[in-house]
């Protein structure tokens, strides 16, 4: 009987050891699985951080590039805005102005013929020039406005008067001369426009603007001129 009890105790003990062994193996498997999960999650976490760093670097790089390009384009505008007008053509003309005064003949009306020389300036308004960058095609498109006559200046020293009509009470002869000059300037502008000065001024303005902007172009960009 005592031997049987000893055997039973041994069996019970062996069974408990086996259960503990199985439990230990099960716990070890859980630990290994947990370790793998932790390692996997660590790798995922590191990968996500690297991905975020790469994306941030790309975004910052793009913004920096755009900022540099924007600065360059602003500089191009500043070059053009240094002068409000670009005189690209000048024309000297000699004209005749037949001035008819108001009033009564002999009493206060003084008619005369005036021969004059005048200088006409034509060109484009630089503040109206448009600068449009295209970062895809690497082009900077410059749109030039239509040329116009800026002014017509009659040289007072070269004026010669002919056929002056006598008037007893012509007290405003200087004013008559000024009026005649104003009319001469209007006629000079009309005459200049008929000579093709505006077309010539636009062509010359294109060459001048190219010379101004080409040295300041960002690397890899080309200039396109439009009218």
mmCIF file with all atom_site columns, C-alpha atoms in Angstrom, residues 10-216:
data_model
loop_
_atom_site.group_PDB
_atom_site.id
_atom_site.type_symbol
_atom_site.label_atom_id
_atom_site.label_alt_id
_atom_site.label_comp_id
_atom_site.label_asym_id
_atom_site.label_entity_id
_atom_site.label_seq_id
_atom_site.pdbx_PDB_ins_code
_atom_site.Cartn_x
_atom_site.Cartn_y
_atom_site.Cartn_z
_atom_site.occupancy
_atom_site.B_iso_or_equiv
_atom_site.pdbx_formal_charge
_atom_site.auth_seq_id
_atom_site.auth_comp_id
_atom_site.auth_asym_id
_atom_site.auth_atom_id
_atom_site.pdbx_PDB_model_num
ATOM 1   C CA . UNK A 1 10  ? 5.282   10.404  -8.267  1.00 0.00 ? 10  UNK A CA 1
ATOM 2   C CA . UNK A 1 11  ? 2.643   10.322  -11.020 1.00 0.00 ? 11  UNK A CA 1
ATOM 3   C CA . UNK A 1 12  ? 0.925   13.401  -9.640  1.00 0.00 ? 12  UNK A CA 1
ATOM 4   C CA . UNK A 1 13  ? 4.239   15.185  -9.390  1.00 0.00 ? 13  UNK A CA 1
ATOM 5   C CA . UNK A 1 14  ? 5.187   14.223  -12.947 1.00 0.00 ? 14  UNK A CA 1
ATOM 6   C CA . UNK A 1 15  ? 1.816   15.428  -14.186 1.00 0.00 ? 15  UNK A CA 1
ATOM 7   C CA . UNK A 1 16  ? 2.286   18.785  -12.450 1.00 0.00 ? 16  UNK A CA 1
ATOM 8   C CA . UNK A 1 17  ? 5.787   19.101  -13.936 1.00 0.00 ? 17  UNK A CA 1
ATOM 9   C CA . UNK A 1 18  ? 4.394   18.353  -17.396 1.00 0.00 ? 18  UNK A CA 1
ATOM 10  C CA . UNK A 1 19  ? 1.686   20.973  -16.968 1.00 0.00 ? 19  UNK A CA 1
ATOM 11  C CA . UNK A 1 20  ? 4.259   23.522  -15.822 1.00 0.00 ? 20  UNK A CA 1
ATOM 12  C CA . UNK A 1 21  ? 6.461   22.624  -18.793 1.00 0.00 ? 21  UNK A CA 1
ATOM 13  C CA . UNK A 1 22  ? 3.577   23.113  -21.250 1.00 0.00 ? 22  UNK A CA 1
ATOM 14  C CA . UNK A 1 23  ? 2.714   26.407  -19.584 1.00 0.00 ? 23  UNK A CA 1
ATOM 15  C CA . UNK A 1 24  ? 6.335   27.540  -19.819 1.00 0.00 ? 24  UNK A CA 1
ATOM 16  C CA . UNK A 1 25  ? 6.457   26.659  -23.537 1.00 0.00 ? 25  UNK A CA 1
ATOM 17  C CA . UNK A 1 26  ? 3.174   28.486  -24.114 1.00 0.00 ? 26  UNK A CA 1
ATOM 18  C CA . UNK A 1 27  ? 4.464   31.575  -22.296 1.00 0.00 ? 27  UNK A CA 1
ATOM 19  C CA . UNK A 1 28  ? 7.700   31.416  -24.267 1.00 0.00 ? 28  UNK A CA 1
ATOM 20  C CA . UNK A 1 29  ? 5.737   31.327  -27.540 1.00 0.00 ? 29  UNK A CA 1
ATOM 21  C CA . UNK A 1 30  ? 3.687   34.331  -26.403 1.00 0.00 ? 30  UNK A CA 1
ATOM 22  C CA . UNK A 1 31  ? 6.881   36.196  -25.498 1.00 0.00 ? 31  UNK A CA 1
ATOM 23  C CA . UNK A 1 32  ? 8.488   35.375  -28.836 1.00 0.00 ? 32  UNK A CA 1
ATOM 24  C CA . UNK A 1 33  ? 5.354   36.515  -30.683 1.00 0.00 ? 33  UNK A CA 1
ATOM 25  C CA . UNK A 1 34  ? 5.228   39.704  -28.632 1.00 0.00 ? 34  UNK A CA 1
ATOM 26  C CA . UNK A 1 35  ? 8.917   40.351  -29.333 1.00 0.00 ? 35  UNK A CA 1
ATOM 27  C CA . UNK A 1 36  ? 8.329   39.897  -33.053 1.00 0.00 ? 36  UNK A CA 1
ATOM 28  C CA . UNK A 1 37  ? 5.380   42.277  -32.949 1.00 0.00 ? 37  UNK A CA 1
ATOM 29  C CA . UNK A 1 38  ? 7.419   44.854  -31.055 1.00 0.00 ? 38  UNK A CA 1
ATOM 30  C CA . UNK A 1 39  ? 10.284  44.535  -33.530 1.00 0.00 ? 39  UNK A CA 1
ATOM 31  C CA . UNK A 1 40  ? 7.883   44.801  -36.465 1.00 0.00 ? 40  UNK A CA 1
ATOM 32  C CA . UNK A 1 41  ? 6.201   47.856  -34.967 1.00 0.00 ? 41  UNK A CA 1
ATOM 33  C CA . UNK A 1 42  ? 9.602   49.425  -34.317 1.00 0.00 ? 42  UNK A CA 1
ATOM 34  C CA . UNK A 1 43  ? 10.540  48.912  -37.958 1.00 0.00 ? 43  UNK A CA 1
ATOM 35  C CA . UNK A 1 44  ? 7.218   50.362  -39.062 1.00 0.00 ? 44  UNK A CA 1
ATOM 36  C CA . UNK A 1 45  ? 7.697   53.333  -36.743 1.00 0.00 ? 45  UNK A CA 1
ATOM 37  C CA . UNK A 1 46  ? 11.225  53.965  -38.029 1.00 0.00 ? 46  UNK A CA 1
ATOM 38  C CA . UNK A 1 47  ? 10.009  53.668  -41.640 1.00 0.00 ? 47  UNK A CA 1
ATOM 39  C CA . UNK A 1 48  ? 7.185   56.138  -40.988 1.00 0.00 ? 48  UNK A CA 1
ATOM 40  C CA . UNK A 1 49  ? 9.609   58.626  -39.420 1.00 0.00 ? 49  UNK A CA 1
ATOM 41  C CA . UNK A 1 50  ? 11.989  58.310  -42.389 1.00 0.00 ? 50  UNK A CA 1
ATOM 42  C CA . UNK A 1 51  ? 9.090   58.788  -44.797 1.00 0.00 ? 51  UNK A CA 1
ATOM 43  C CA . UNK A 1 52  ? 7.964   61.931  -42.964 1.00 0.00 ? 52  UNK A CA 1
ATOM 44  C CA . UNK A 1 53  ? 11.524  63.317  -43.021 1.00 0.00 ? 53  UNK A CA 1
ATOM 45  C CA . UNK A 1 54  ? 11.804  62.688  -46.785 1.00 0.00 ? 54  UNK A CA 1
ATOM 46  C CA . UNK A 1 55  ? 8.431   64.329  -47.501 1.00 0.00 ? 55  UNK A CA 1
ATOM 47  C CA . UNK A 1 56  ? 9.299   67.367  -45.366 1.00 0.00 ? 56  UNK A CA 1
ATOM 48  C CA . UNK A 1 57  ? 12.675  67.693  -47.133 1.00 0.00 ? 57  UNK A CA 1
ATOM 49  C CA . UNK A 1 58  ? 11.008  67.600  -50.556 1.00 0.00 ? 58  UNK A CA 1
ATOM 50  C CA . UNK A 1 59  ? 8.390   70.197  -49.568 1.00 0.00 ? 59  UNK A CA 1
ATOM 51  C CA . UNK A 1 60  ? 11.019  72.511  -48.063 1.00 0.00 ? 60  UNK A CA 1
ATOM 52  C CA . UNK A 1 61  ? 13.203  72.083  -51.155 1.00 0.00 ? 61  UNK A CA 1
ATOM 53  C CA . UNK A 1 62  ? 10.350  72.945  -53.503 1.00 0.00 ? 62  UNK A CA 1
ATOM 54  C CA . UNK A 1 63  ? 9.385   75.992  -51.432 1.00 0.00 ? 63  UNK A CA 1
ATOM 55  C CA . UNK A 1 64  ? 13.009  77.175  -51.326 1.00 0.00 ? 64  UNK A CA 1
ATOM 56  C CA . UNK A 1 65  ? 13.361  76.737  -55.082 1.00 0.00 ? 65  UNK A CA 1
ATOM 57  C CA . UNK A 1 66  ? 10.131  78.633  -55.730 1.00 0.00 ? 66  UNK A CA 1
ATOM 58  C CA . UNK A 1 67  ? 11.268  81.391  -53.399 1.00 0.00 ? 67  UNK A CA 1
ATOM 59  C CA . UNK A 1 68  ? 14.592  81.740  -55.229 1.00 0.00 ? 68  UNK A CA 1
ATOM 60  C CA . UNK A 1 69  ? 12.876  81.797  -58.606 1.00 0.00 ? 69  UNK A CA 1
ATOM 61  C CA . UNK A 1 70  ? 10.336  84.324  -57.343 1.00 0.00 ? 70  UNK A CA 1
ATOM 62  C CA . UNK A 1 71  ? 13.183  86.552  -56.161 1.00 0.00 ? 71  UNK A CA 1
ATOM 63  C CA . UNK A 1 72  ? 14.801  86.364  -59.596 1.00 0.00 ? 72  UNK A CA 1
ATOM 64  C CA . UNK A 1 73  ? 11.533  87.289  -61.322 1.00 0.00 ? 73  UNK A CA 1
ATOM 65  C CA . UNK A 1 74  ? 11.009  90.184  -58.930 1.00 0.00 ? 74  UNK A CA 1
ATOM 66  C CA . UNK A 1 75  ? 14.492  91.382  -59.817 1.00 0.00 ? 75  UNK A CA 1
ATOM 67  C CA . UNK A 1 76  ? 13.545  91.352  -63.507 1.00 0.00 ? 76  UNK A CA 1
ATOM 68  C CA . UNK A 1 77  ? 10.556  93.584  -62.765 1.00 0.00 ? 77  UNK A CA 1
ATOM 69  C CA . UNK A 1 78  ? 12.763  95.918  -60.750 1.00 0.00 ? 78  UNK A CA 1
ATOM 70  C CA . UNK A 1 79  ? 15.161  96.265  -63.671 1.00 0.00 ? 79  UNK A CA 1
ATOM 71  C CA . UNK A 1 80  ? 12.316  97.415  -65.900 1.00 0.00 ? 80  UNK A CA 1
ATOM 72  C CA . UNK A 1 81  ? 10.773  99.711  -63.301 1.00 0.00 ? 81  UNK A CA 1
ATOM 73  C CA . UNK A 1 82  ? 13.970  101.734 -62.848 1.00 0.00 ? 82  UNK A CA 1
ATOM 74  C CA . UNK A 1 83  ? 12.773  103.922 -65.696 1.00 0.00 ? 83  UNK A CA 1
ATOM 75  C CA . UNK A 1 84  ? 9.106   104.600 -66.384 1.00 0.00 ? 84  UNK A CA 1
ATOM 76  C CA . UNK A 1 85  ? 9.681   105.325 -70.078 1.00 0.00 ? 85  UNK A CA 1
ATOM 77  C CA . UNK A 1 86  ? 11.877  103.665 -72.667 1.00 0.00 ? 86  UNK A CA 1
ATOM 78  C CA . UNK A 1 87  ? 12.562  106.061 -75.536 1.00 0.00 ? 87  UNK A CA 1
ATOM 79  C CA . UNK A 1 88  ? 13.504  103.758 -78.382 1.00 0.00 ? 88  UNK A CA 1
ATOM 80  C CA . UNK A 1 89  ? 13.037  106.151 -81.323 1.00 0.00 ? 89  UNK A CA 1
ATOM 81  C CA . UNK A 1 90  ? 13.589  109.829 -82.046 1.00 0.00 ? 90  UNK A CA 1
ATOM 82  C CA . UNK A 1 91  ? 12.583  111.796 -85.107 1.00 0.00 ? 91  UNK A CA 1
ATOM 83  C CA . UNK A 1 92  ? 13.488  115.326 -86.149 1.00 0.00 ? 92  UNK A CA 1
ATOM 84  C CA . UNK A 1 93  ? 11.156  117.109 -88.522 1.00 0.00 ? 93  UNK A CA 1
ATOM 85  C CA . UNK A 1 94  ? 10.880  120.511 -90.165 1.00 0.00 ? 94  UNK A CA 1
ATOM 86  C CA . UNK A 1 95  ? 7.367   121.872 -90.527 1.00 0.00 ? 95  UNK A CA 1
ATOM 87  C CA . UNK A 1 96  ? 5.349   124.884 -91.569 1.00 0.00 ? 96  UNK A CA 1
ATOM 88  C CA . UNK A 1 97  ? 2.507   126.229 -89.469 1.00 0.00 ? 97  UNK A CA 1
ATOM 89  C CA . UNK A 1 98  ? 0.076   128.790 -90.899 1.00 0.00 ? 98  UNK A CA 1
ATOM 90  C CA . UNK A 1 99  ? -1.286  130.578 -87.857 1.00 0.00 ? 99  UNK A CA 1
ATOM 91  C CA . UNK A 1 100 ? -4.638  132.367 -88.101 1.00 0.00 ? 100 UNK A CA 1
ATOM 92  C CA . UNK A 1 101 ? -5.222  134.808 -85.284 1.00 0.00 ? 101 UNK A CA 1
ATOM 93  C CA . UNK A 1 102 ? -8.621  135.764 -83.878 1.00 0.00 ? 102 UNK A CA 1
ATOM 94  C CA . UNK A 1 103 ? -9.893  139.316 -84.156 1.00 0.00 ? 103 UNK A CA 1
ATOM 95  C CA . UNK A 1 104 ? -10.197 141.954 -86.868 1.00 0.00 ? 104 UNK A CA 1
ATOM 96  C CA . UNK A 1 105 ? -7.661  142.374 -89.643 1.00 0.00 ? 105 UNK A CA 1
ATOM 97  C CA . UNK A 1 106 ? -5.254  145.310 -89.239 1.00 0.00 ? 106 UNK A CA 1
ATOM 98  C CA . UNK A 1 107 ? -6.748  146.202 -85.844 1.00 0.00 ? 107 UNK A CA 1
ATOM 99  C CA . UNK A 1 108 ? -5.854  143.271 -83.560 1.00 0.00 ? 108 UNK A CA 1
ATOM 100 C CA . UNK A 1 109 ? -5.474  140.212 -85.808 1.00 0.00 ? 109 UNK A CA 1
ATOM 101 C CA . UNK A 1 110 ? -1.935  139.116 -86.561 1.00 0.00 ? 110 UNK A CA 1
ATOM 102 C CA . UNK A 1 111 ? -1.655  136.156 -88.927 1.00 0.00 ? 111 UNK A CA 1
ATOM 103 C CA . UNK A 1 112 ? 1.728   134.643 -89.774 1.00 0.00 ? 112 UNK A CA 1
ATOM 104 C CA . UNK A 1 113 ? 3.506   131.617 -91.194 1.00 0.00 ? 113 UNK A CA 1
ATOM 105 C CA . UNK A 1 114 ? 5.970   129.804 -88.953 1.00 0.00 ? 114 UNK A CA 1
ATOM 106 C CA . UNK A 1 115 ? 8.758   127.463 -90.056 1.00 0.00 ? 115 UNK A CA 1
ATOM 107 C CA . UNK A 1 116 ? 9.986   125.268 -87.224 1.00 0.00 ? 116 UNK A CA 1
ATOM 108 C CA . UNK A 1 117 ? 12.050  122.196 -86.348 1.00 0.00 ? 117 UNK A CA 1
ATOM 109 C CA . UNK A 1 118 ? 10.783  119.663 -83.799 1.00 0.00 ? 118 UNK A CA 1
ATOM 110 C CA . UNK A 1 119 ? 12.030  116.515 -82.078 1.00 0.00 ? 119 UNK A CA 1
ATOM 111 C CA . UNK A 1 120 ? 9.572   113.662 -81.507 1.00 0.00 ? 120 UNK A CA 1
ATOM 112 C CA . UNK A 1 121 ? 10.260  110.951 -78.914 1.00 0.00 ? 121 UNK A CA 1
ATOM 113 C CA . UNK A 1 122 ? 8.525   107.571 -79.116 1.00 0.00 ? 122 UNK A CA 1
ATOM 114 C CA . UNK A 1 123 ? 8.792   104.363 -77.121 1.00 0.00 ? 123 UNK A CA 1
ATOM 115 C CA . UNK A 1 124 ? 7.025   102.118 -74.606 1.00 0.00 ? 124 UNK A CA 1
ATOM 116 C CA . UNK A 1 125 ? 5.931   102.491 -70.992 1.00 0.00 ? 125 UNK A CA 1
ATOM 117 C CA . UNK A 1 126 ? 8.112   100.054 -69.022 1.00 0.00 ? 126 UNK A CA 1
ATOM 118 C CA . UNK A 1 127 ? 5.595   99.892  -66.171 1.00 0.00 ? 127 UNK A CA 1
ATOM 119 C CA . UNK A 1 128 ? 3.174   98.308  -68.662 1.00 0.00 ? 128 UNK A CA 1
ATOM 120 C CA . UNK A 1 129 ? 5.626   95.539  -69.633 1.00 0.00 ? 129 UNK A CA 1
ATOM 121 C CA . UNK A 1 130 ? 4.406   92.170  -68.284 1.00 0.00 ? 130 UNK A CA 1
ATOM 122 C CA . UNK A 1 131 ? 6.803   89.517  -66.951 1.00 0.00 ? 131 UNK A CA 1
ATOM 123 C CA . UNK A 1 132 ? 5.248   86.019  -66.792 1.00 0.00 ? 132 UNK A CA 1
ATOM 124 C CA . UNK A 1 133 ? 7.488   83.099  -65.716 1.00 0.00 ? 133 UNK A CA 1
ATOM 125 C CA . UNK A 1 134 ? 6.668   79.528  -66.765 1.00 0.00 ? 134 UNK A CA 1
ATOM 126 C CA . UNK A 1 135 ? 8.477   77.092  -64.454 1.00 0.00 ? 135 UNK A CA 1
ATOM 127 C CA . UNK A 1 136 ? 7.389   74.062  -66.499 1.00 0.00 ? 136 UNK A CA 1
ATOM 128 C CA . UNK A 1 137 ? 8.844   75.166  -69.850 1.00 0.00 ? 137 UNK A CA 1
ATOM 129 C CA . UNK A 1 138 ? 11.608  77.219  -68.204 1.00 0.00 ? 138 UNK A CA 1
ATOM 130 C CA . UNK A 1 139 ? 10.546  80.329  -70.099 1.00 0.00 ? 139 UNK A CA 1
ATOM 131 C CA . UNK A 1 140 ? 10.068  83.942  -69.095 1.00 0.00 ? 140 UNK A CA 1
ATOM 132 C CA . UNK A 1 141 ? 7.478   85.571  -71.340 1.00 0.00 ? 141 UNK A CA 1
ATOM 133 C CA . UNK A 1 142 ? 7.804   89.337  -71.772 1.00 0.00 ? 142 UNK A CA 1
ATOM 134 C CA . UNK A 1 143 ? 4.787   91.125  -73.246 1.00 0.00 ? 143 UNK A CA 1
ATOM 135 C CA . UNK A 1 144 ? 5.621   94.573  -74.628 1.00 0.00 ? 144 UNK A CA 1
ATOM 136 C CA . UNK A 1 145 ? 2.834   97.179  -74.892 1.00 0.00 ? 145 UNK A CA 1
ATOM 137 C CA . UNK A 1 146 ? 2.152   99.231  -78.011 1.00 0.00 ? 146 UNK A CA 1
ATOM 138 C CA . UNK A 1 147 ? 4.593   102.084 -78.577 1.00 0.00 ? 147 UNK A CA 1
ATOM 139 C CA . UNK A 1 148 ? 3.372   105.646 -78.375 1.00 0.00 ? 148 UNK A CA 1
ATOM 140 C CA . UNK A 1 149 ? 4.653   109.168 -78.945 1.00 0.00 ? 149 UNK A CA 1
ATOM 141 C CA . UNK A 1 150 ? 5.833   110.620 -75.638 1.00 0.00 ? 150 UNK A CA 1
ATOM 142 C CA . UNK A 1 151 ? 6.224   114.202 -76.766 1.00 0.00 ? 151 UNK A CA 1
ATOM 143 C CA . UNK A 1 152 ? 6.997   116.604 -79.588 1.00 0.00 ? 152 UNK A CA 1
ATOM 144 C CA . UNK A 1 153 ? 9.308   119.487 -78.716 1.00 0.00 ? 153 UNK A CA 1
ATOM 145 C CA . UNK A 1 154 ? 9.510   122.539 -80.973 1.00 0.00 ? 154 UNK A CA 1
ATOM 146 C CA . UNK A 1 155 ? 12.909  124.222 -80.848 1.00 0.00 ? 155 UNK A CA 1
ATOM 147 C CA . UNK A 1 156 ? 12.087  127.863 -80.088 1.00 0.00 ? 156 UNK A CA 1
ATOM 148 C CA . UNK A 1 157 ? 15.479  129.122 -81.258 1.00 0.00 ? 157 UNK A CA 1
ATOM 149 C CA . UNK A 1 158 ? 15.010  127.740 -84.772 1.00 0.00 ? 158 UNK A CA 1
ATOM 150 C CA . UNK A 1 159 ? 11.575  129.271 -85.417 1.00 0.00 ? 159 UNK A CA 1
ATOM 151 C CA . UNK A 1 160 ? 11.316  131.620 -88.402 1.00 0.00 ? 160 UNK A CA 1
ATOM 152 C CA . UNK A 1 161 ? 8.291   133.805 -89.091 1.00 0.00 ? 161 UNK A CA 1
ATOM 153 C CA . UNK A 1 162 ? 7.019   134.780 -92.540 1.00 0.00 ? 162 UNK A CA 1
ATOM 154 C CA . UNK A 1 163 ? 4.033   136.666 -93.957 1.00 0.00 ? 163 UNK A CA 1
ATOM 155 C CA . UNK A 1 164 ? 3.357   138.447 -90.708 1.00 0.00 ? 164 UNK A CA 1
ATOM 156 C CA . UNK A 1 165 ? 0.211   140.544 -90.979 1.00 0.00 ? 165 UNK A CA 1
ATOM 157 C CA . UNK A 1 166 ? 0.310   143.997 -89.441 1.00 0.00 ? 166 UNK A CA 1
ATOM 158 C CA . UNK A 1 167 ? -2.043  144.788 -86.550 1.00 0.00 ? 167 UNK A CA 1
ATOM 159 C CA . UNK A 1 168 ? -2.351  148.087 -84.728 1.00 0.00 ? 168 UNK A CA 1
ATOM 160 C CA . UNK A 1 169 ? -3.246  146.646 -81.346 1.00 0.00 ? 169 UNK A CA 1
ATOM 161 C CA . UNK A 1 170 ? -1.643  143.215 -81.250 1.00 0.00 ? 170 UNK A CA 1
ATOM 162 C CA . UNK A 1 171 ? -0.677  143.136 -77.574 1.00 0.00 ? 171 UNK A CA 1
ATOM 163 C CA . UNK A 1 172 ? -0.571  139.349 -77.281 1.00 0.00 ? 172 UNK A CA 1
ATOM 164 C CA . UNK A 1 173 ? 2.041   138.467 -79.926 1.00 0.00 ? 173 UNK A CA 1
ATOM 165 C CA . UNK A 1 174 ? 3.905   136.220 -77.463 1.00 0.00 ? 174 UNK A CA 1
ATOM 166 C CA . UNK A 1 175 ? 0.728   134.313 -76.696 1.00 0.00 ? 175 UNK A CA 1
ATOM 167 C CA . UNK A 1 176 ? 0.113   133.903 -80.432 1.00 0.00 ? 176 UNK A CA 1
ATOM 168 C CA . UNK A 1 177 ? 3.582   132.403 -80.814 1.00 0.00 ? 177 UNK A CA 1
ATOM 169 C CA . UNK A 1 178 ? 2.905   129.932 -77.980 1.00 0.00 ? 178 UNK A CA 1
ATOM 170 C CA . UNK A 1 179 ? -0.397  128.905 -79.567 1.00 0.00 ? 179 UNK A CA 1
ATOM 171 C CA . UNK A 1 180 ? 1.350   128.405 -82.898 1.00 0.00 ? 180 UNK A CA 1
ATOM 172 C CA . UNK A 1 181 ? 3.964   126.168 -81.209 1.00 0.00 ? 181 UNK A CA 1
ATOM 173 C CA . UNK A 1 182 ? 1.234   124.075 -79.562 1.00 0.00 ? 182 UNK A CA 1
ATOM 174 C CA . UNK A 1 183 ? -0.451  123.578 -82.940 1.00 0.00 ? 183 UNK A CA 1
ATOM 175 C CA . UNK A 1 184 ? 2.910   122.718 -84.498 1.00 0.00 ? 184 UNK A CA 1
ATOM 176 C CA . UNK A 1 185 ? 3.500   120.031 -81.843 1.00 0.00 ? 185 UNK A CA 1
ATOM 177 C CA . UNK A 1 186 ? 0.106   118.445 -82.545 1.00 0.00 ? 186 UNK A CA 1
ATOM 178 C CA . UNK A 1 187 ? 0.833   118.430 -86.272 1.00 0.00 ? 187 UNK A CA 1
ATOM 179 C CA . UNK A 1 188 ? 4.308   117.024 -85.606 1.00 0.00 ? 188 UNK A CA 1
ATOM 180 C CA . UNK A 1 189 ? 2.885   114.051 -83.674 1.00 0.00 ? 189 UNK A CA 1
ATOM 181 C CA . UNK A 1 190 ? 0.422   113.255 -86.480 1.00 0.00 ? 190 UNK A CA 1
ATOM 182 C CA . UNK A 1 191 ? 3.173   113.497 -89.079 1.00 0.00 ? 191 UNK A CA 1
ATOM 183 C CA . UNK A 1 192 ? 5.499   111.270 -87.035 1.00 0.00 ? 192 UNK A CA 1
ATOM 184 C CA . UNK A 1 193 ? 2.845   108.562 -86.652 1.00 0.00 ? 193 UNK A CA 1
ATOM 185 C CA . UNK A 1 194 ? 2.491   108.438 -90.440 1.00 0.00 ? 194 UNK A CA 1
ATOM 186 C CA . UNK A 1 195 ? 6.232   107.847 -90.895 1.00 0.00 ? 195 UNK A CA 1
ATOM 187 C CA . UNK A 1 196 ? 6.131   104.478 -89.060 1.00 0.00 ? 196 UNK A CA 1
ATOM 188 C CA . UNK A 1 197 ? 7.981   105.702 -85.982 1.00 0.00 ? 197 UNK A CA 1
ATOM 189 C CA . UNK A 1 198 ? 5.767   103.639 -83.638 1.00 0.00 ? 198 UNK A CA 1
ATOM 190 C CA . UNK A 1 199 ? 6.530   100.336 -85.380 1.00 0.00 ? 199 UNK A CA 1
ATOM 191 C CA . UNK A 1 200 ? 10.236  101.192 -85.348 1.00 0.00 ? 200 UNK A CA 1
ATOM 192 C CA . UNK A 1 201 ? 10.040  102.114 -81.645 1.00 0.00 ? 201 UNK A CA 1
ATOM 193 C CA . UNK A 1 202 ? 8.456   98.742  -80.772 1.00 0.00 ? 202 UNK A CA 1
ATOM 194 C CA . UNK A 1 203 ? 11.166  96.802  -82.613 1.00 0.00 ? 203 UNK A CA 1
ATOM 195 C CA . UNK A 1 204 ? 13.936  98.786  -80.943 1.00 0.00 ? 204 UNK A CA 1
ATOM 196 C CA . UNK A 1 205 ? 12.261  98.425  -77.536 1.00 0.00 ? 205 UNK A CA 1
ATOM 197 C CA . UNK A 1 206 ? 12.314  94.642  -77.961 1.00 0.00 ? 206 UNK A CA 1
ATOM 198 C CA . UNK A 1 207 ? 16.093  94.668  -78.537 1.00 0.00 ? 207 UNK A CA 1
ATOM 199 C CA . UNK A 1 208 ? 16.715  96.998  -75.594 1.00 0.00 ? 208 UNK A CA 1
ATOM 200 C CA . UNK A 1 209 ? 14.578  94.952  -73.169 1.00 0.00 ? 209 UNK A CA 1
ATOM 201 C CA . UNK A 1 210 ? 16.356  91.752  -74.252 1.00 0.00 ? 210 UNK A CA 1
ATOM 202 C CA . UNK A 1 211 ? 19.719  93.376  -73.547 1.00 0.00 ? 211 UNK A CA 1
ATOM 203 C CA . UNK A 1 212 ? 18.527  94.526  -70.112 1.00 0.00 ? 212 UNK A CA 1
ATOM 204 C CA . UNK A 1 213 ? 16.974  91.235  -68.956 1.00 0.00 ? 213 UNK A CA 1
ATOM 205 C CA . UNK A 1 214 ? 19.103  88.490  -70.555 1.00 0.00 ? 214 UNK A CA 1
ATOM 206 C CA . UNK A 1 215 ? 22.076  88.838  -68.131 1.00 0.00 ? 215 UNK A CA 1
ATOM 207 C CA . UNK A 1 216 ? 19.665  88.620  -65.163 1.00 0.00 ? 216 UNK A CA 1
#
